[in-house]
C-alpha cells in the first residue's frame, strides 16, 4: 500500500459514513452488551445511506461557504463585479445608438461577443489555483486531515467559487440589463435574461475546467499556463478552425452539432444568438445560430462541461501527494 492510499484510507475511515458499521463489526457497549445491528433498528433509525448523503452534502456546503468567504475577503467578488460593470457599460455606450427592437438584439449580441471573451478568462483566473494554490498555503493539508473526503473538498471548492462568479456575473451584467430595459423597454428583458443565464453557464463550465487543471498541476505557474492555453484554444483557435472546416466542406448535421458541443463558448454563443434570431457577432457560431439546435441540447452541453471536469478532478485528487 502506498503512502497516498494509506492517507486516503485514514481519511475515509474518519468520515461519518464509516461510523455506520455492518453486522459482525459491532462493538460492545460499556455494560458489555452488544448493540443491535443496523438491520435490527431499521424501524427506528434512518437509512445509513441517506445519513451518509446528508453528511456528504453538509461537508460540501461547509467547504463551499469557506471558499466563498475567502474569495469575498480577497476582493475577488468585488473585482469581477466591477470588471463586468465597466466592460458591459462600455459595450452599451458604443452600441447604444441603435433604436427599436432590432437595436436591442444587436446590443445583446454585442454583449454575448464580449462575454465570450471575458467570462472564460475571469473563470479560469478565479479557479486555476483552487487546489494547487490551497496546497501551497497549507490549507489543503489541513482540510484533508479532517474527516472529509477529498472529493467533497473539490466539490465544495468549486461550488463556493461558482457562487462568487455567478453573483459577479449577475450583478455586473445586470447593470447592463437595467440600461437595456431603460432604453428599449421591458419587452427586451427575456432576451437579456437568456443571455445572463447562458453567461452563468459558460462561466461555470470554464471554472470547472480550471479546477481540473488545478488538480492536475503541481505548481501554480503550471496551472496558470495551462489555463491560458485553454482560453486561447476554446475562445480563439477552435472557432477559427471550425469556421474554416464549415466553409471548406459540406458537413452533416451531426458533425456540426459535435463542433458546437465540443466547445462551451460555442454552445453559449449559439444558445444566445439562436434565441435572438440574429447572426450578429460573427464567427463560426453566428453561422450556426439558425441551425436548429435545441435549447435543451445546448443547455445540456454546458451542464456536461460543468459536471465532467469536476467528476474527473474528484477522482484525481485522491491520488494527489501533499
XYZ file of C-alpha atoms in Angstrom:
322
model
C 0.000 0.000 0.000
C 1.368 3.390 -0.999
C 1.561 6.449 1.216
C -1.295 8.072 -0.674
C -3.520 5.036 -0.371
C -2.925 4.813 3.337
C -3.664 8.506 3.777
C -6.851 8.159 1.786
C -7.837 5.143 3.874
C -7.377 7.115 7.052
C -9.393 9.981 5.625
C -12.262 7.718 4.639
C -12.095 5.908 7.958
C -12.749 9.151 9.765
C -15.681 10.035 7.555
C -19.119 9.846 9.200
C -20.113 7.186 6.668
C -17.606 4.853 8.322
C -19.414 5.240 11.647
C -22.229 3.078 10.338
C -20.847 -0.420 10.823
C -22.382 -3.542 9.431
C -23.340 -6.737 11.199
C -20.290 -8.554 12.509
C -18.443 -5.316 13.261
C -20.442 -4.466 16.385
C -18.520 -3.203 19.352
C -19.564 -3.913 22.967
C -21.101 -1.133 24.971
C -19.977 -0.050 28.428
C -22.166 -2.661 30.114
C -20.722 -5.462 27.997
C -23.792 -5.937 25.821
C -23.586 -5.970 22.062
C -25.566 -3.209 20.368
C -28.167 -4.254 17.824
C -27.206 -4.319 14.168
C -28.443 -1.584 11.810
C -30.914 -4.008 10.273
C -32.448 -4.667 13.672
C -33.017 -0.986 14.321
C -34.105 -0.051 10.812
C -37.542 0.740 12.097
C -36.338 3.452 14.488
C -33.235 4.834 12.774
C -32.716 6.484 9.426
C -31.317 4.721 6.410
C -27.496 4.765 6.725
C -27.207 5.625 3.035
C -29.458 8.660 3.461
C -27.494 9.744 6.525
C -24.246 9.353 4.590
C -25.566 11.501 1.748
C -26.665 14.157 4.213
C -23.242 14.134 5.827
C -21.518 14.479 2.454
C -23.785 17.362 1.452
C -23.141 19.047 4.785
C -19.373 18.782 4.264
C -19.633 20.149 0.729
C -21.720 23.048 1.994
C -19.239 23.921 4.748
C -16.303 23.888 2.307
C -18.300 25.987 -0.187
C -19.128 28.601 2.444
C -15.470 28.743 3.497
C -14.320 29.216 -0.100
C -16.923 31.895 -0.670
C -15.840 33.843 2.399
C -12.176 33.605 1.427
C -12.965 34.862 -2.077
C -15.001 37.761 -0.714
C -12.241 38.730 1.715
C -9.687 38.674 -1.087
C -11.890 41.116 -3.082
C -12.400 38.643 -5.950
C -16.157 39.157 -5.913
C -15.835 42.940 -5.959
C -13.170 42.899 -8.677
C -15.159 40.646 -11.012
C -18.358 42.599 -10.487
C -16.594 45.864 -11.246
C -14.969 44.330 -14.323
C -18.297 43.200 -15.766
C -19.968 46.527 -14.957
C -17.247 48.553 -16.673
C -16.991 46.435 -19.833
C -20.749 45.960 -20.099
C -21.335 49.701 -19.719
C -18.691 50.467 -22.350
C -20.299 47.995 -24.756
C -23.693 49.636 -24.334
C -22.148 53.068 -24.818
C -20.585 52.064 -28.130
C -23.587 50.123 -29.449
C -26.427 52.059 -27.838
C -27.098 54.360 -30.756
C -29.405 51.804 -32.408
C -33.077 52.119 -31.586
C -36.005 49.760 -31.866
C -36.216 46.007 -31.176
C -33.533 45.224 -33.747
C -31.213 47.610 -31.942
C -31.809 45.801 -28.648
C -30.965 42.475 -30.285
C -27.717 43.900 -31.612
C -26.842 45.187 -28.155
C -27.430 41.780 -26.561
C -25.461 40.124 -29.377
C -22.593 42.546 -28.708
C -22.719 41.670 -25.007
C -22.587 37.996 -25.997
C -19.434 38.574 -28.022
C -17.889 40.442 -25.092
C -18.870 37.779 -22.582
C -17.462 35.022 -24.829
C -14.004 36.523 -24.314
C -14.309 37.962 -20.824
C -16.178 35.347 -18.796
C -13.942 32.344 -19.676
C -10.874 34.399 -18.799
C -12.393 35.507 -15.486
C -13.484 31.954 -14.620
C -10.057 30.488 -15.388
C -8.349 33.221 -13.368
C -10.673 32.546 -10.440
C -10.237 28.768 -10.428
C -6.712 27.929 -11.618
C -5.335 27.925 -8.043
C -8.334 26.239 -6.417
C -6.359 23.128 -5.447
C -2.681 23.776 -6.114
C -2.874 27.244 -4.568
C -4.523 25.946 -1.402
C -1.849 23.272 -1.224
C 0.906 25.899 -1.290
C -0.843 27.754 1.529
C -1.095 24.597 3.644
C -4.878 24.886 3.795
C -5.400 21.770 1.696
C -3.363 19.582 4.057
C -5.490 20.778 6.965
C -8.700 20.001 5.084
C -7.513 16.544 4.079
C -6.635 15.759 7.692
C -10.253 16.320 8.724
C -12.983 13.670 8.438
C -13.926 14.892 4.981
C -13.483 13.076 1.707
C -11.186 14.716 -0.802
C -13.901 14.639 -3.435
C -16.117 16.640 -1.087
C -13.386 19.256 -0.749
C -13.157 19.562 -4.541
C -16.928 19.846 -4.948
C -17.217 22.398 -2.143
C -14.347 24.462 -3.526
C -15.986 24.537 -6.934
C -19.408 25.496 -5.609
C -18.008 28.223 -3.365
C -16.105 29.868 -6.193
C -19.011 29.337 -8.583
C -21.203 31.327 -6.203
C -18.731 34.197 -6.396
C -18.523 34.042 -10.188
C -22.282 33.704 -10.703
C -23.004 36.561 -8.325
C -20.478 38.817 -10.040
C -21.888 37.915 -13.464
C -25.485 38.615 -12.460
C -24.676 41.864 -10.672
C -22.128 43.091 -13.208
C -24.059 42.385 -16.372
C -27.321 43.067 -14.551
C -26.297 46.711 -14.590
C -26.208 46.491 -18.386
C -29.618 44.822 -18.307
C -31.077 47.742 -16.377
C -29.751 50.118 -19.032
C -31.205 47.950 -21.812
C -34.634 47.918 -20.178
C -34.449 51.661 -19.653
C -33.548 52.234 -23.296
C -35.704 49.640 -25.076
C -38.397 48.721 -22.555
C -39.377 45.597 -20.647
C -40.132 43.726 -23.881
C -36.408 43.052 -24.353
C -35.890 41.676 -20.857
C -36.456 37.979 -21.815
C -33.705 38.085 -24.436
C -31.288 39.650 -21.963
C -32.283 37.120 -19.306
C -31.400 34.318 -21.737
C -28.005 35.915 -22.241
C -27.477 36.203 -18.481
C -28.331 32.549 -17.823
C -26.069 31.432 -20.659
C -23.241 33.601 -19.342
C -23.508 31.997 -15.909
C -23.465 28.556 -17.538
C -20.393 29.355 -19.618
C -18.607 30.694 -16.553
C -19.487 27.573 -14.583
C -18.080 25.372 -17.367
C -14.749 27.184 -17.505
C -14.496 27.302 -13.730
C -14.887 23.511 -13.693
C -12.102 23.219 -16.273
C -9.920 25.485 -14.135
C -10.482 23.334 -11.045
C -9.495 20.255 -13.047
C -6.295 21.951 -14.234
C -5.536 22.984 -10.660
C -5.949 19.380 -9.537
C -3.551 18.054 -12.179
C -0.877 20.773 -11.897
C 1.895 20.517 -9.308
C 2.673 24.250 -9.251
C 0.597 27.405 -9.590
C 2.643 28.606 -12.544
C 1.896 25.376 -14.408
C -1.819 25.728 -13.677
C -1.799 29.350 -14.833
C -0.019 28.472 -18.080
C -2.449 25.636 -18.764
C -5.392 27.953 -18.076
C -4.127 30.489 -20.595
C -3.670 27.768 -23.209
C -7.211 26.553 -22.570
C -8.537 30.086 -23.043
C -6.649 30.532 -26.313
C -7.894 27.193 -27.649
C -11.575 27.493 -26.796
C -12.011 31.237 -27.369
C -9.763 31.804 -30.405
C -8.368 28.732 -32.144
C -11.360 26.382 -32.010
C -13.734 28.947 -33.526
C -11.360 29.729 -36.394
C -10.706 26.074 -37.216
C -14.406 25.194 -37.058
C -15.329 28.119 -39.303
C -12.700 27.054 -41.860
C -13.921 23.453 -41.827
C -17.550 24.530 -42.280
C -16.598 26.810 -45.165
C -14.459 24.183 -46.915
C -16.603 21.055 -46.514
C -20.253 20.066 -46.654
C -20.640 18.522 -43.204
C -23.613 16.551 -41.873
C -25.672 17.981 -39.045
C -24.212 15.513 -36.529
C -20.680 16.798 -37.145
C -21.800 20.406 -36.908
C -23.521 19.667 -33.613
C -20.390 17.946 -32.325
C -18.315 21.013 -33.201
C -20.671 23.189 -31.176
C -20.943 20.845 -28.194
C -17.165 20.363 -28.020
C -16.685 23.998 -27.040
C -18.603 25.650 -24.182
C -18.039 29.075 -25.775
C -19.685 27.909 -28.995
C -22.588 26.370 -27.080
C -23.068 29.633 -25.185
C -22.976 31.762 -28.325
C -25.362 29.559 -30.306
C -27.699 29.371 -27.305
C -27.989 33.162 -27.039
C -27.887 34.055 -30.748
C -30.462 31.437 -31.714
C -32.787 32.906 -29.102
C -32.280 36.366 -30.568
C -32.901 35.209 -34.129
C -29.873 37.112 -35.351
C -26.477 36.268 -36.784
C -24.801 39.293 -35.269
C -21.458 38.669 -33.632
C -19.741 36.848 -36.479
C -17.704 33.687 -36.303
C -18.500 30.016 -36.524
C -21.344 30.116 -34.003
C -23.069 33.000 -35.798
C -23.170 30.824 -38.916
C -24.863 28.057 -36.915
C -27.213 30.314 -34.956
C -30.095 29.244 -37.182
C -29.060 25.611 -37.474
C -31.955 24.365 -35.368
C -30.004 23.117 -32.338
C -32.463 22.924 -29.476
C -32.131 24.995 -26.350
C -32.292 21.841 -24.240
C -29.370 20.220 -26.054
C -27.234 23.345 -25.765
C -28.040 23.688 -22.065
C -27.227 20.001 -21.569
C -23.872 20.527 -23.282
C -22.999 23.365 -20.900
C -24.116 21.246 -17.941
C -21.894 18.392 -19.105
C -18.937 20.782 -19.307
C -19.633 21.667 -15.666
C -20.071 18.156 -14.295
C -17.470 16.135 -16.206
C -14.331 18.136 -15.235
C -15.351 18.206 -11.563
C -16.030 14.454 -11.598
C -12.575 13.801 -13.081
C -10.952 16.212 -10.603
C -12.690 14.466 -7.697
C -11.146 11.162 -8.775
C -7.679 12.534 -9.499
C -7.396 14.403 -6.201
C -7.387 11.091 -4.357
C -4.001 10.327 -5.841
C -2.505 13.717 -5.060
C 0.504 13.652 -2.752
C 0.762 16.550 -0.311
